[in-house]
PDB file of N, CA and C in Angstrom:
ATOM      1  N   UNK A  11     -70.402  32.071 -77.838  1.00  0.00           N
ATOM      2  CA  UNK A  11     -70.348  31.213 -79.012  1.00  0.00           C
ATOM      3  C   UNK A  11     -71.450  30.160 -78.907  1.00  0.00           C
ATOM      4  N   UNK A  12     -72.428  30.250 -79.784  1.00  0.00           N
ATOM      5  CA  UNK A  12     -73.536  29.296 -79.719  1.00  0.00           C
ATOM      6  C   UNK A  12     -73.140  27.889 -80.152  1.00  0.00           C
ATOM      7  N   UNK A  13     -73.784  26.937 -79.525  1.00  0.00           N
ATOM      8  CA  UNK A  13     -73.584  25.529 -79.866  1.00  0.00           C
ATOM      9  C   UNK A  13     -74.805  25.058 -80.648  1.00  0.00           C
ATOM     10  N   UNK A  14     -74.548  24.333 -81.728  1.00  0.00           N
ATOM     11  CA  UNK A  14     -75.602  23.779 -82.572  1.00  0.00           C
ATOM     12  C   UNK A  14     -75.524  22.261 -82.476  1.00  0.00           C
ATOM     13  N   UNK A  15     -76.659  21.628 -82.311  1.00  0.00           N
ATOM     14  CA  UNK A  15     -76.691  20.166 -82.328  1.00  0.00           C
ATOM     15  C   UNK A  15     -77.298  19.714 -83.653  1.00  0.00           C
ATOM     16  N   UNK A  16     -76.514  18.971 -84.422  1.00  0.00           N
ATOM     17  CA  UNK A  16     -76.961  18.422 -85.693  1.00  0.00           C
ATOM     18  C   UNK A  16     -77.364  16.973 -85.470  1.00  0.00           C
ATOM     19  N   UNK A  17     -78.547  16.622 -85.948  1.00  0.00           N
ATOM     20  CA  UNK A  17     -79.042  15.256 -85.830  1.00  0.00           C
ATOM     21  C   UNK A  17     -79.150  14.691 -87.242  1.00  0.00           C
ATOM     22  N   UNK A  18     -78.385  13.644 -87.499  1.00  0.00           N
ATOM     23  CA  UNK A  18     -78.403  12.996 -88.815  1.00  0.00           C
ATOM     24  C   UNK A  18     -79.677  12.163 -88.967  1.00  0.00           C
ATOM     25  N   UNK A  19     -80.005  11.802 -90.190  1.00  0.00           N
ATOM     26  CA  UNK A  19     -81.202  10.999 -90.464  1.00  0.00           C
ATOM     27  C   UNK A  19     -81.176   9.667 -89.721  1.00  0.00           C
ATOM     28  N   UNK A  20     -79.971   9.142 -89.436  1.00  0.00           N
ATOM     29  CA  UNK A  20     -79.864   7.872 -88.711  1.00  0.00           C
ATOM     30  C   UNK A  20     -79.890   8.048 -87.194  1.00  0.00           C
ATOM     31  N   UNK A  21     -80.076   9.289 -86.737  1.00  0.00           N
ATOM     32  CA  UNK A  21     -80.159   9.570 -85.306  1.00  0.00           C
ATOM     33  C   UNK A  21     -78.849   9.985 -84.661  1.00  0.00           C
ATOM     34  N   UNK A  22     -77.744   9.871 -85.385  1.00  0.00           N
ATOM     35  CA  UNK A  22     -76.447  10.296 -84.860  1.00  0.00           C
ATOM     36  C   UNK A  22     -76.486  11.788 -84.560  1.00  0.00           C
ATOM     37  N   UNK A  23     -75.973  12.156 -83.393  1.00  0.00           N
ATOM     38  CA  UNK A  23     -75.967  13.563 -82.976  1.00  0.00           C
ATOM     39  C   UNK A  23     -74.539  14.078 -82.893  1.00  0.00           C
ATOM     40  N   UNK A  24     -74.381  15.343 -83.265  1.00  0.00           N
ATOM     41  CA  UNK A  24     -73.065  15.969 -83.196  1.00  0.00           C
ATOM     42  C   UNK A  24     -73.231  17.440 -82.860  1.00  0.00           C
ATOM     43  N   UNK A  25     -72.448  17.909 -81.908  1.00  0.00           N
ATOM     44  CA  UNK A  25     -72.512  19.310 -81.507  1.00  0.00           C
ATOM     45  C   UNK A  25     -71.320  20.067 -82.075  1.00  0.00           C
ATOM     46  N   UNK A  26     -71.601  21.275 -82.557  1.00  0.00           N
ATOM     47  CA  UNK A  26     -70.586  22.154 -83.130  1.00  0.00           C
ATOM     48  C   UNK A  26     -70.718  23.515 -82.450  1.00  0.00           C
ATOM     49  N   UNK A  27     -69.608  24.079 -82.032  1.00  0.00           N
ATOM     50  CA  UNK A  27     -69.598  25.436 -81.502  1.00  0.00           C
ATOM     51  C   UNK A  27     -69.253  26.367 -82.651  1.00  0.00           C
ATOM     52  N   UNK A  28     -70.022  27.446 -82.801  1.00  0.00           N
ATOM     53  CA  UNK A  28     -69.848  28.354 -83.937  1.00  0.00           C
ATOM     54  C   UNK A  28     -69.754  29.795 -83.455  1.00  0.00           C
ATOM     55  N   UNK A  29     -69.406  30.660 -84.363  1.00  0.00           N
ATOM     56  CA  UNK A  29     -69.301  32.083 -84.056  1.00  0.00           C
ATOM     57  C   UNK A  29     -70.632  32.784 -84.278  1.00  0.00           C
ATOM     58  N   UNK A  30     -70.946  33.721 -83.422  1.00  0.00           N
ATOM     59  CA  UNK A  30     -72.105  34.580 -83.631  1.00  0.00           C
ATOM     60  C   UNK A  30     -71.898  35.306 -84.956  1.00  0.00           C
ATOM     61  N   UNK A  31     -72.935  35.365 -85.756  1.00  0.00           N
ATOM     62  CA  UNK A  31     -72.859  36.016 -87.057  1.00  0.00           C
ATOM     63  C   UNK A  31     -72.613  35.059 -88.207  1.00  0.00           C
ATOM     64  N   UNK A  32     -72.138  33.845 -87.908  1.00  0.00           N
ATOM     65  CA  UNK A  32     -72.011  32.819 -88.940  1.00  0.00           C
ATOM     66  C   UNK A  32     -73.381  32.192 -89.178  1.00  0.00           C
ATOM     67  N   UNK A  33     -73.562  31.605 -90.330  1.00  0.00           N
ATOM     68  CA  UNK A  33     -74.798  30.865 -90.585  1.00  0.00           C
ATOM     69  C   UNK A  33     -74.640  29.438 -90.066  1.00  0.00           C
ATOM     70  N   UNK A  34     -75.752  28.770 -89.884  1.00  0.00           N
ATOM     71  CA  UNK A  34     -75.704  27.360 -89.503  1.00  0.00           C
ATOM     72  C   UNK A  34     -75.002  26.559 -90.592  1.00  0.00           C
ATOM     73  N   UNK A  35     -75.170  26.943 -91.854  1.00  0.00           N
ATOM     74  CA  UNK A  35     -74.491  26.260 -92.958  1.00  0.00           C
ATOM     75  C   UNK A  35     -72.978  26.372 -92.825  1.00  0.00           C
ATOM     76  N   UNK A  36     -72.472  27.548 -92.510  1.00  0.00           N
ATOM     77  CA  UNK A  36     -71.020  27.740 -92.338  1.00  0.00           C
ATOM     78  C   UNK A  36     -70.527  26.846 -91.204  1.00  0.00           C
ATOM     79  N   UNK A  37     -71.244  26.839 -90.096  1.00  0.00           N
ATOM     80  CA  UNK A  37     -70.849  25.992 -88.962  1.00  0.00           C
ATOM     81  C   UNK A  37     -70.808  24.528 -89.386  1.00  0.00           C
ATOM     82  N   UNK A  38     -71.804  24.096 -90.156  1.00  0.00           N
ATOM     83  CA  UNK A  38     -71.873  22.692 -90.596  1.00  0.00           C
ATOM     84  C   UNK A  38     -70.731  22.343 -91.537  1.00  0.00           C
ATOM     85  N   UNK A  39     -70.485  23.188 -92.518  1.00  0.00           N
ATOM     86  CA  UNK A  39     -69.441  22.859 -93.494  1.00  0.00           C
ATOM     87  C   UNK A  39     -68.057  22.945 -92.869  1.00  0.00           C
ATOM     88  N   UNK A  40     -67.816  23.953 -92.051  1.00  0.00           N
ATOM     89  CA  UNK A  40     -66.513  24.054 -91.392  1.00  0.00           C
ATOM     90  C   UNK A  40     -66.314  22.954 -90.364  1.00  0.00           C
ATOM     91  N   UNK A  41     -67.420  22.464 -89.790  1.00  0.00           N
ATOM     92  CA  UNK A  41     -67.346  21.410 -88.797  1.00  0.00           C
ATOM     93  C   UNK A  41     -67.406  20.008 -89.375  1.00  0.00           C
ATOM     94  N   UNK A  42     -67.531  19.894 -90.698  1.00  0.00           N
ATOM     95  CA  UNK A  42     -67.543  18.584 -91.334  1.00  0.00           C
ATOM     96  C   UNK A  42     -68.812  17.781 -91.107  1.00  0.00           C
ATOM     97  N   UNK A  43     -69.939  18.456 -90.941  1.00  0.00           N
ATOM     98  CA  UNK A  43     -71.212  17.755 -90.732  1.00  0.00           C
ATOM     99  C   UNK A  43     -71.640  17.100 -92.041  1.00  0.00           C
ATOM    100  N   UNK A  44     -71.896  15.798 -91.994  1.00  0.00           N
ATOM    101  CA  UNK A  44     -72.360  15.070 -93.173  1.00  0.00           C
ATOM    102  C   UNK A  44     -73.747  15.546 -93.588  1.00  0.00           C
ATOM    103  N   UNK A  45     -73.965  15.616 -94.898  1.00  0.00           N
ATOM    104  CA  UNK A  45     -75.304  15.882 -95.404  1.00  0.00           C
ATOM    105  C   UNK A  45     -75.620  17.329 -95.698  1.00  0.00           C
ATOM    106  N   UNK A  46     -74.763  18.250 -95.328  1.00  0.00           N
ATOM    107  CA  UNK A  46     -74.950  19.655 -95.684  1.00  0.00           C
ATOM    108  C   UNK A  46     -73.990  19.931 -96.842  1.00  0.00           C
ATOM    109  N   UNK A  47     -74.503  19.904 -98.060  1.00  0.00           N
ATOM    110  CA  UNK A  47     -73.660  20.024 -99.245  1.00  0.00           C
ATOM    111  C   UNK A  47     -73.270  21.463 -99.547  1.00  0.00           C
ATOM    112  N   UNK A  48     -74.206  22.381 -99.409  1.00  0.00           N
ATOM    113  CA  UNK A  48     -73.950  23.819 -99.588  1.00  0.00           C
ATOM    114  C   UNK A  48     -73.272  24.118-100.921  1.00  0.00           C
ATOM    115  N   UNK A  49     -73.809  23.591-101.977  1.00  0.00           N
ATOM    116  CA  UNK A  49     -73.185  23.736-103.303  1.00  0.00           C
ATOM    117  C   UNK A  49     -73.067  25.179-103.773  1.00  0.00           C
ATOM    118  N   UNK A  50     -73.990  26.044-103.371  1.00  0.00           N
ATOM    119  CA  UNK A  50     -73.927  27.441-103.827  1.00  0.00           C
ATOM    120  C   UNK A  50     -73.106  28.313-102.884  1.00  0.00           C
ATOM    121  N   UNK A  51     -72.584  27.725-101.819  1.00  0.00           N
ATOM    122  CA  UNK A  51     -71.736  28.481-100.900  1.00  0.00           C
ATOM    123  C   UNK A  51     -72.473  29.429 -99.985  1.00  0.00           C
ATOM    124  N   UNK A  52     -73.777  29.302 -99.911  1.00  0.00           N
ATOM    125  CA  UNK A  52     -74.543  30.135 -98.985  1.00  0.00           C
ATOM    126  C   UNK A  52     -75.267  31.294 -99.632  1.00  0.00           C
ATOM    127  N   UNK A  53     -75.444  31.240-100.938  1.00  0.00           N
ATOM    128  CA  UNK A  53     -76.110  32.356-101.620  1.00  0.00           C
ATOM    129  C   UNK A  53     -77.610  32.135-101.831  1.00  0.00           C
ATOM    130  N   UNK A  54     -78.162  31.134-101.170  1.00  0.00           N
ATOM    131  CA  UNK A  54     -79.603  30.848-101.215  1.00  0.00           C
ATOM    132  C   UNK A  54     -80.066  30.586-102.654  1.00  0.00           C
ATOM    133  N   UNK A  55     -79.289  29.739-103.349  1.00  0.00           N
ATOM    134  CA  UNK A  55     -79.674  29.463-104.735  1.00  0.00           C
ATOM    135  C   UNK A  55     -79.628  27.988-105.113  1.00  0.00           C
ATOM    136  N   UNK A  56     -79.539  27.085-104.112  1.00  0.00           N
ATOM    137  CA  UNK A  56     -79.470  25.676-104.505  1.00  0.00           C
ATOM    138  C   UNK A  56     -80.265  24.729-103.596  1.00  0.00           C
ATOM    139  N   UNK A  57     -80.589  25.103-102.411  1.00  0.00           N
ATOM    140  CA  UNK A  57     -81.352  24.276-101.464  1.00  0.00           C
ATOM    141  C   UNK A  57     -80.615  23.020-101.003  1.00  0.00           C
ATOM    142  N   UNK A  58     -79.279  22.979-101.123  1.00  0.00           N
ATOM    143  CA  UNK A  58     -78.533  21.806-100.668  1.00  0.00           C
ATOM    144  C   UNK A  58     -77.994  21.976 -99.242  1.00  0.00           C
ATOM    145  N   UNK A  59     -78.566  22.919 -98.518  1.00  0.00           N
ATOM    146  CA  UNK A  59     -78.239  23.073 -97.096  1.00  0.00           C
ATOM    147  C   UNK A  59     -79.523  23.009 -96.270  1.00  0.00           C
ATOM    148  N   UNK A  60     -80.517  22.352 -96.831  1.00  0.00           N
ATOM    149  CA  UNK A  60     -81.832  22.183 -96.205  1.00  0.00           C
ATOM    150  C   UNK A  60     -81.702  21.474 -94.865  1.00  0.00           C
ATOM    151  N   UNK A  61     -82.380  21.981 -93.859  1.00  0.00           N
ATOM    152  CA  UNK A  61     -82.442  21.333 -92.546  1.00  0.00           C
ATOM    153  C   UNK A  61     -83.865  21.433 -92.013  1.00  0.00           C
ATOM    154  N   UNK A  62     -84.140  20.598 -91.037  1.00  0.00           N
ATOM    155  CA  UNK A  62     -85.393  20.675 -90.287  1.00  0.00           C
ATOM    156  C   UNK A  62     -85.038  21.209 -88.904  1.00  0.00           C
ATOM    157  N   UNK A  63     -85.520  22.386 -88.591  1.00  0.00           N
ATOM    158  CA  UNK A  63     -85.251  22.976 -87.278  1.00  0.00           C
ATOM    159  C   UNK A  63     -86.163  22.289 -86.271  1.00  0.00           C
ATOM    160  N   UNK A  64     -85.611  21.927 -85.119  1.00  0.00           N
ATOM    161  CA  UNK A  64     -86.436  21.297 -84.081  1.00  0.00           C
ATOM    162  C   UNK A  64     -87.606  22.232 -83.754  1.00  0.00           C
ATOM    163  N   UNK A  65     -88.802  21.678 -83.602  1.00  0.00           N
ATOM    164  CA  UNK A  65     -89.995  22.500 -83.407  1.00  0.00           C
ATOM    165  C   UNK A  65     -89.877  23.526 -82.278  1.00  0.00           C
ATOM    166  N   UNK A  66     -89.199  23.158 -81.209  1.00  0.00           N
ATOM    167  CA  UNK A  66     -89.093  24.099 -80.084  1.00  0.00           C
ATOM    168  C   UNK A  66     -88.232  25.322 -80.411  1.00  0.00           C
ATOM    169  N   UNK A  67     -87.496  25.267 -81.505  1.00  0.00           N
ATOM    170  CA  UNK A  67     -86.656  26.384 -81.947  1.00  0.00           C
ATOM    171  C   UNK A  67     -87.242  27.128 -83.141  1.00  0.00           C
ATOM    172  N   UNK A  68     -88.056  26.475 -83.913  1.00  0.00           N
ATOM    173  CA  UNK A  68     -88.510  27.022 -85.197  1.00  0.00           C
ATOM    174  C   UNK A  68     -89.237  28.357 -85.065  1.00  0.00           C
ATOM    175  N   UNK A  69     -90.133  28.469 -84.111  1.00  0.00           N
ATOM    176  CA  UNK A  69     -90.918  29.698 -83.991  1.00  0.00           C
ATOM    177  C   UNK A  69     -90.096  30.894 -83.537  1.00  0.00           C
ATOM    178  N   UNK A  70     -88.959  30.660 -82.904  1.00  0.00           N
ATOM    179  CA  UNK A  70     -88.138  31.754 -82.415  1.00  0.00           C
ATOM    180  C   UNK A  70     -87.166  32.313 -83.439  1.00  0.00           C
ATOM    181  N   UNK A  71     -87.096  31.706 -84.612  1.00  0.00           N
ATOM    182  CA  UNK A  71     -86.172  32.176 -85.648  1.00  0.00           C
ATOM    183  C   UNK A  71     -86.790  33.327 -86.435  1.00  0.00           C
ATOM    184  N   UNK A  72     -85.939  34.166 -87.013  1.00  0.00           N
ATOM    185  CA  UNK A  72     -86.480  35.195 -87.908  1.00  0.00           C
ATOM    186  C   UNK A  72     -87.258  34.528 -89.048  1.00  0.00           C
ATOM    187  N   UNK A  73     -88.267  35.222 -89.528  1.00  0.00           N
ATOM    188  CA  UNK A  73     -89.083  34.681 -90.616  1.00  0.00           C
ATOM    189  C   UNK A  73     -88.236  34.477 -91.862  1.00  0.00           C
ATOM    190  N   UNK A  74     -88.606  33.470 -92.644  1.00  0.00           N
ATOM    191  CA  UNK A  74     -87.867  33.239 -93.884  1.00  0.00           C
ATOM    192  C   UNK A  74     -88.285  34.269 -94.932  1.00  0.00           C
ATOM    193  N   UNK A  75     -87.362  34.563 -95.802  1.00  0.00           N
ATOM    194  CA  UNK A  75     -87.647  35.496 -96.894  1.00  0.00           C
ATOM    195  C   UNK A  75     -88.475  34.776 -97.959  1.00  0.00           C
ATOM    196  N   UNK A  76     -89.153  35.522 -98.808  1.00  0.00           N
ATOM    197  CA  UNK A  76     -89.876  34.881 -99.912  1.00  0.00           C
ATOM    198  C   UNK A  76     -88.949  34.053-100.807  1.00  0.00           C
ATOM    199  N   UNK A  77     -87.710  34.512-100.980  1.00  0.00           N
ATOM    200  CA  UNK A  77     -86.764  33.764-101.821  1.00  0.00           C
ATOM    201  C   UNK A  77     -86.411  32.414-101.181  1.00  0.00           C
ATOM    202  N   UNK A  78     -86.148  32.412 -99.874  1.00  0.00           N
ATOM    203  CA  UNK A  78     -85.863  31.141 -99.185  1.00  0.00           C
ATOM    204  C   UNK A  78     -87.065  30.215 -99.296  1.00  0.00           C
ATOM    205  N   UNK A  79     -88.242  30.752 -99.096  1.00  0.00           N
ATOM    206  CA  UNK A  79     -89.472  29.963 -99.202  1.00  0.00           C
ATOM    207  C   UNK A  79     -89.573  29.321-100.585  1.00  0.00           C
ATOM    208  N   UNK A  80     -89.290  30.078-101.614  1.00  0.00           N
ATOM    209  CA  UNK A  80     -89.325  29.557-102.985  1.00  0.00           C
ATOM    210  C   UNK A  80     -88.268  28.481-103.199  1.00  0.00           C
ATOM    211  N   UNK A  81     -87.065  28.708-102.698  1.00  0.00           N
ATOM    212  CA  UNK A  81     -85.979  27.738-102.885  1.00  0.00           C
ATOM    213  C   UNK A  81     -86.288  26.406-102.202  1.00  0.00           C
ATOM    214  N   UNK A  82     -86.993  26.436-101.100  1.00  0.00           N
ATOM    215  CA  UNK A  82     -87.308  25.188-100.393  1.00  0.00           C
ATOM    216  C   UNK A  82     -88.181  24.252-101.227  1.00  0.00           C
ATOM    217  N   UNK A  83     -88.897  24.786-102.195  1.00  0.00           N
ATOM    218  CA  UNK A  83     -89.674  23.924-103.082  1.00  0.00           C
ATOM    219  C   UNK A  83     -88.770  23.110-103.995  1.00  0.00           C
ATOM    220  N   UNK A  84     -87.507  23.527-104.138  1.00  0.00           N
ATOM    221  CA  UNK A  84     -86.542  22.800-104.967  1.00  0.00           C
ATOM    222  C   UNK A  84     -85.727  21.791-104.158  1.00  0.00           C
ATOM    223  N   UNK A  85     -85.958  21.721-102.860  1.00  0.00           N
ATOM    224  CA  UNK A  85     -85.187  20.805-102.014  1.00  0.00           C
ATOM    225  C   UNK A  85     -85.473  19.360-102.408  1.00  0.00           C
ATOM    226  N   UNK A  86     -84.440  18.544-102.354  1.00  0.00           N
ATOM    227  CA  UNK A  86     -84.548  17.123-102.701  1.00  0.00           C
ATOM    228  C   UNK A  86     -85.407  16.364-101.679  1.00  0.00           C
ATOM    229  N   UNK A  87     -85.179  16.631-100.394  1.00  0.00           N
ATOM    230  CA  UNK A  87     -85.932  15.952 -99.332  1.00  0.00           C
ATOM    231  C   UNK A  87     -87.276  16.645 -99.117  1.00  0.00           C
ATOM    232  N   UNK A  88     -88.170  15.921 -98.520  1.00  0.00           N
ATOM    233  CA  UNK A  88     -89.505  16.429 -98.221  1.00  0.00           C
ATOM    234  C   UNK A  88     -89.443  17.768 -97.491  1.00  0.00           C
ATOM    235  N   UNK A  89     -90.254  18.703 -97.933  1.00  0.00           N
ATOM    236  CA  UNK A  89     -90.395  19.965 -97.212  1.00  0.00           C
ATOM    237  C   UNK A  89     -91.369  19.745 -96.059  1.00  0.00           C
ATOM    238  N   UNK A  90     -90.988  20.233 -94.886  1.00  0.00           N
ATOM    239  CA  UNK A  90     -91.816  20.109 -93.683  1.00  0.00           C
ATOM    240  C   UNK A  90     -92.081  21.500 -93.109  1.00  0.00           C
ATOM    241  N   UNK A  91     -92.992  21.611 -92.145  1.00  0.00           N
ATOM    242  CA  UNK A  91     -93.284  22.927 -91.565  1.00  0.00           C
ATOM    243  C   UNK A  91     -92.059  23.620 -90.955  1.00  0.00           C
ATOM    244  N   UNK A  92     -91.071  22.859 -90.507  1.00  0.00           N
ATOM    245  CA  UNK A  92     -89.886  23.469 -89.900  1.00  0.00           C
ATOM    246  C   UNK A  92     -88.681  23.470 -90.834  1.00  0.00           C
ATOM    247  N   UNK A  93     -88.901  23.248 -92.135  1.00  0.00           N
ATOM    248  CA  UNK A  93     -87.809  23.289 -93.107  1.00  0.00           C
ATOM    249  C   UNK A  93     -87.256  24.703 -93.216  1.00  0.00           C
ATOM    250  N   UNK A  94     -85.933  24.767 -93.272  1.00  0.00           N
ATOM    251  CA  UNK A  94     -85.231  26.031 -93.521  1.00  0.00           C
ATOM    252  C   UNK A  94     -83.968  25.729 -94.311  1.00  0.00           C
ATOM    253  N   UNK A  95     -83.423  26.745 -94.946  1.00  0.00           N
ATOM    254  CA  UNK A  95     -82.103  26.653 -95.545  1.00  0.00           C
ATOM    255  C   UNK A  95     -81.127  27.132 -94.489  1.00  0.00           C
ATOM    256  N   UNK A  96     -80.177  26.288 -94.152  1.00  0.00           N
ATOM    257  CA  UNK A  96     -79.264  26.637 -93.050  1.00  0.00           C
ATOM    258  C   UNK A  96     -78.378  27.830 -93.394  1.00  0.00           C
ATOM    259  N   UNK A  97     -78.226  28.161 -94.675  1.00  0.00           N
ATOM    260  CA  UNK A  97     -77.440  29.346 -95.048  1.00  0.00           C
ATOM    261  C   UNK A  97     -78.163  30.635 -94.677  1.00  0.00           C
ATOM    262  N   UNK A  98     -79.442  30.541 -94.408  1.00  0.00           N
ATOM    263  CA  UNK A  98     -80.241  31.729 -94.111  1.00  0.00           C
ATOM    264  C   UNK A  98     -80.498  31.934 -92.624  1.00  0.00           C
ATOM    265  N   UNK A  99     -79.952  31.062 -91.798  1.00  0.00           N
ATOM    266  CA  UNK A  99     -80.110  31.207 -90.343  1.00  0.00           C
ATOM    267  C   UNK A  99     -78.791  31.700 -89.785  1.00  0.00           C
ATOM    268  N   UNK A 100     -78.758  32.977 -89.445  1.00  0.00           N
ATOM    269  CA  UNK A 100     -77.553  33.605 -88.906  1.00  0.00           C
ATOM    270  C   UNK A 100     -77.598  33.474 -87.386  1.00  0.00           C
ATOM    271  N   UNK A 101     -76.526  32.938 -86.842  1.00  0.00           N
ATOM    272  CA  UNK A 101     -76.478  32.617 -85.415  1.00  0.00           C
ATOM    273  C   UNK A 101     -76.379  33.858 -84.529  1.00  0.00           C
ATOM    274  N   UNK A 102     -77.149  33.810 -83.453  1.00  0.00           N
ATOM    275  CA  UNK A 102     -77.098  34.821 -82.405  1.00  0.00           C
ATOM    276  C   UNK A 102     -76.841  34.099 -81.085  1.00  0.00           C
ATOM    277  N   UNK A 103     -76.526  34.851 -80.049  1.00  0.00           N
ATOM    278  CA  UNK A 103     -76.306  34.249 -78.729  1.00  0.00           C
ATOM    279  C   UNK A 103     -77.564  33.519 -78.252  1.00  0.00           C
ATOM    280  N   UNK A 104     -78.731  34.024 -78.610  1.00  0.00           N
ATOM    281  CA  UNK A 104     -79.990  33.411 -78.187  1.00  0.00           C
ATOM    282  C   UNK A 104     -80.216  32.038 -78.812  1.00  0.00           C
ATOM    283  N   UNK A 105     -79.459  31.690 -79.841  1.00  0.00           N
ATOM    284  CA  UNK A 105     -79.619  30.393 -80.513  1.00  0.00           C
ATOM    285  C   UNK A 105     -78.727  29.311 -79.918  1.00  0.00           C
ATOM    286  N   UNK A 106     -78.053  29.601 -78.825  1.00  0.00           N
ATOM    287  CA  UNK A 106     -77.199  28.603 -78.191  1.00  0.00           C
ATOM    288  C   UNK A 106     -78.029  27.377 -77.828  1.00  0.00           C
ATOM    289  N   UNK A 107     -77.628  26.219 -78.336  1.00  0.00           N
ATOM    290  CA  UNK A 107     -78.325  24.965 -78.077  1.00  0.00           C
ATOM    291  C   UNK A 107     -79.310  24.574 -79.153  1.00  0.00           C
ATOM    292  N   UNK A 108     -79.418  25.361 -80.214  1.00  0.00           N
ATOM    293  CA  UNK A 108     -80.378  25.055 -81.286  1.00  0.00           C
ATOM    294  C   UNK A 108     -80.110  23.649 -81.839  1.00  0.00           C
ATOM    295  N   UNK A 109     -81.186  22.977 -82.182  1.00  0.00           N
ATOM    296  CA  UNK A 109     -81.113  21.613 -82.720  1.00  0.00           C
ATOM    297  C   UNK A 109     -81.686  21.631 -84.131  1.00  0.00           C
ATOM    298  N   UNK A 110     -80.907  21.098 -85.073  1.00  0.00           N
ATOM    299  CA  UNK A 110     -81.374  20.977 -86.458  1.00  0.00           C
ATOM    300  C   UNK A 110     -81.167  19.546 -86.926  1.00  0.00           C
ATOM    301  N   UNK A 111     -82.117  19.065 -87.686  1.00  0.00           N
ATOM    302  CA  UNK A 111     -82.071  17.711 -88.234  1.00  0.00           C
ATOM    303  C   UNK A 111     -81.673  17.790 -89.697  1.00  0.00           C
ATOM    304  N   UNK A 112     -80.718  16.965 -90.088  1.00  0.00           N
ATOM    305  CA  UNK A 112     -80.236  16.931 -91.466  1.00  0.00           C
ATOM    306  C   UNK A 112     -81.083  15.909 -92.230  1.00  0.00           C
ATOM    307  N   UNK A 113     -81.660  16.295 -93.364  1.00  0.00           N
ATOM    308  CA  UNK A 113     -82.451  15.346 -94.151  1.00  0.00           C
ATOM    309  C   UNK A 113     -81.602  14.181 -94.658  1.00  0.00           C
ATOM    310  N   UNK A 114     -82.247  13.135 -95.097  1.00  0.00           N
ATOM    311  CA  UNK A 114     -81.537  11.959 -95.594  1.00  0.00           C
ATOM    312  C   UNK A 114     -80.931  12.161 -96.978  1.00  0.00           C
ATOM    313  N   UNK A 115     -81.284  13.255 -97.624  1.00  0.00           N
ATOM    314  CA  UNK A 115     -80.716  13.582 -98.941  1.00  0.00           C
ATOM    315  C   UNK A 115     -80.852  15.083 -99.166  1.00  0.00           C
ATOM    316  N   UNK A 116     -79.989  15.594-100.055  1.00  0.00           N
ATOM    317  CA  UNK A 116     -80.034  17.034-100.376  1.00  0.00           C
ATOM    318  C   UNK A 116     -80.339  17.211-101.828  1.00  0.00           C
TER     319      UNK A 116
END
């Protein structure tokens, strides 16, 4: 069961243990992480689960789809090189310890 560390915009850190095969968005919403709104429920159609993946983890993730890339342009917070939609990151055992930063707004 991989552990995800969520870092809030104010620097507050919180770790959540999740199931392999769940998305980071599911882990965040089920774990009560502030700032992950997930209004579309994980269907990659709203950009309200935007996160910044820590740089040391970003390159090891599967590439984003063209649709995710397009949706990130609709994100409320600034898009950065490590921006991803957390609904599109499906957890694997290799992601144990992944760190994601929650933007200050969705």
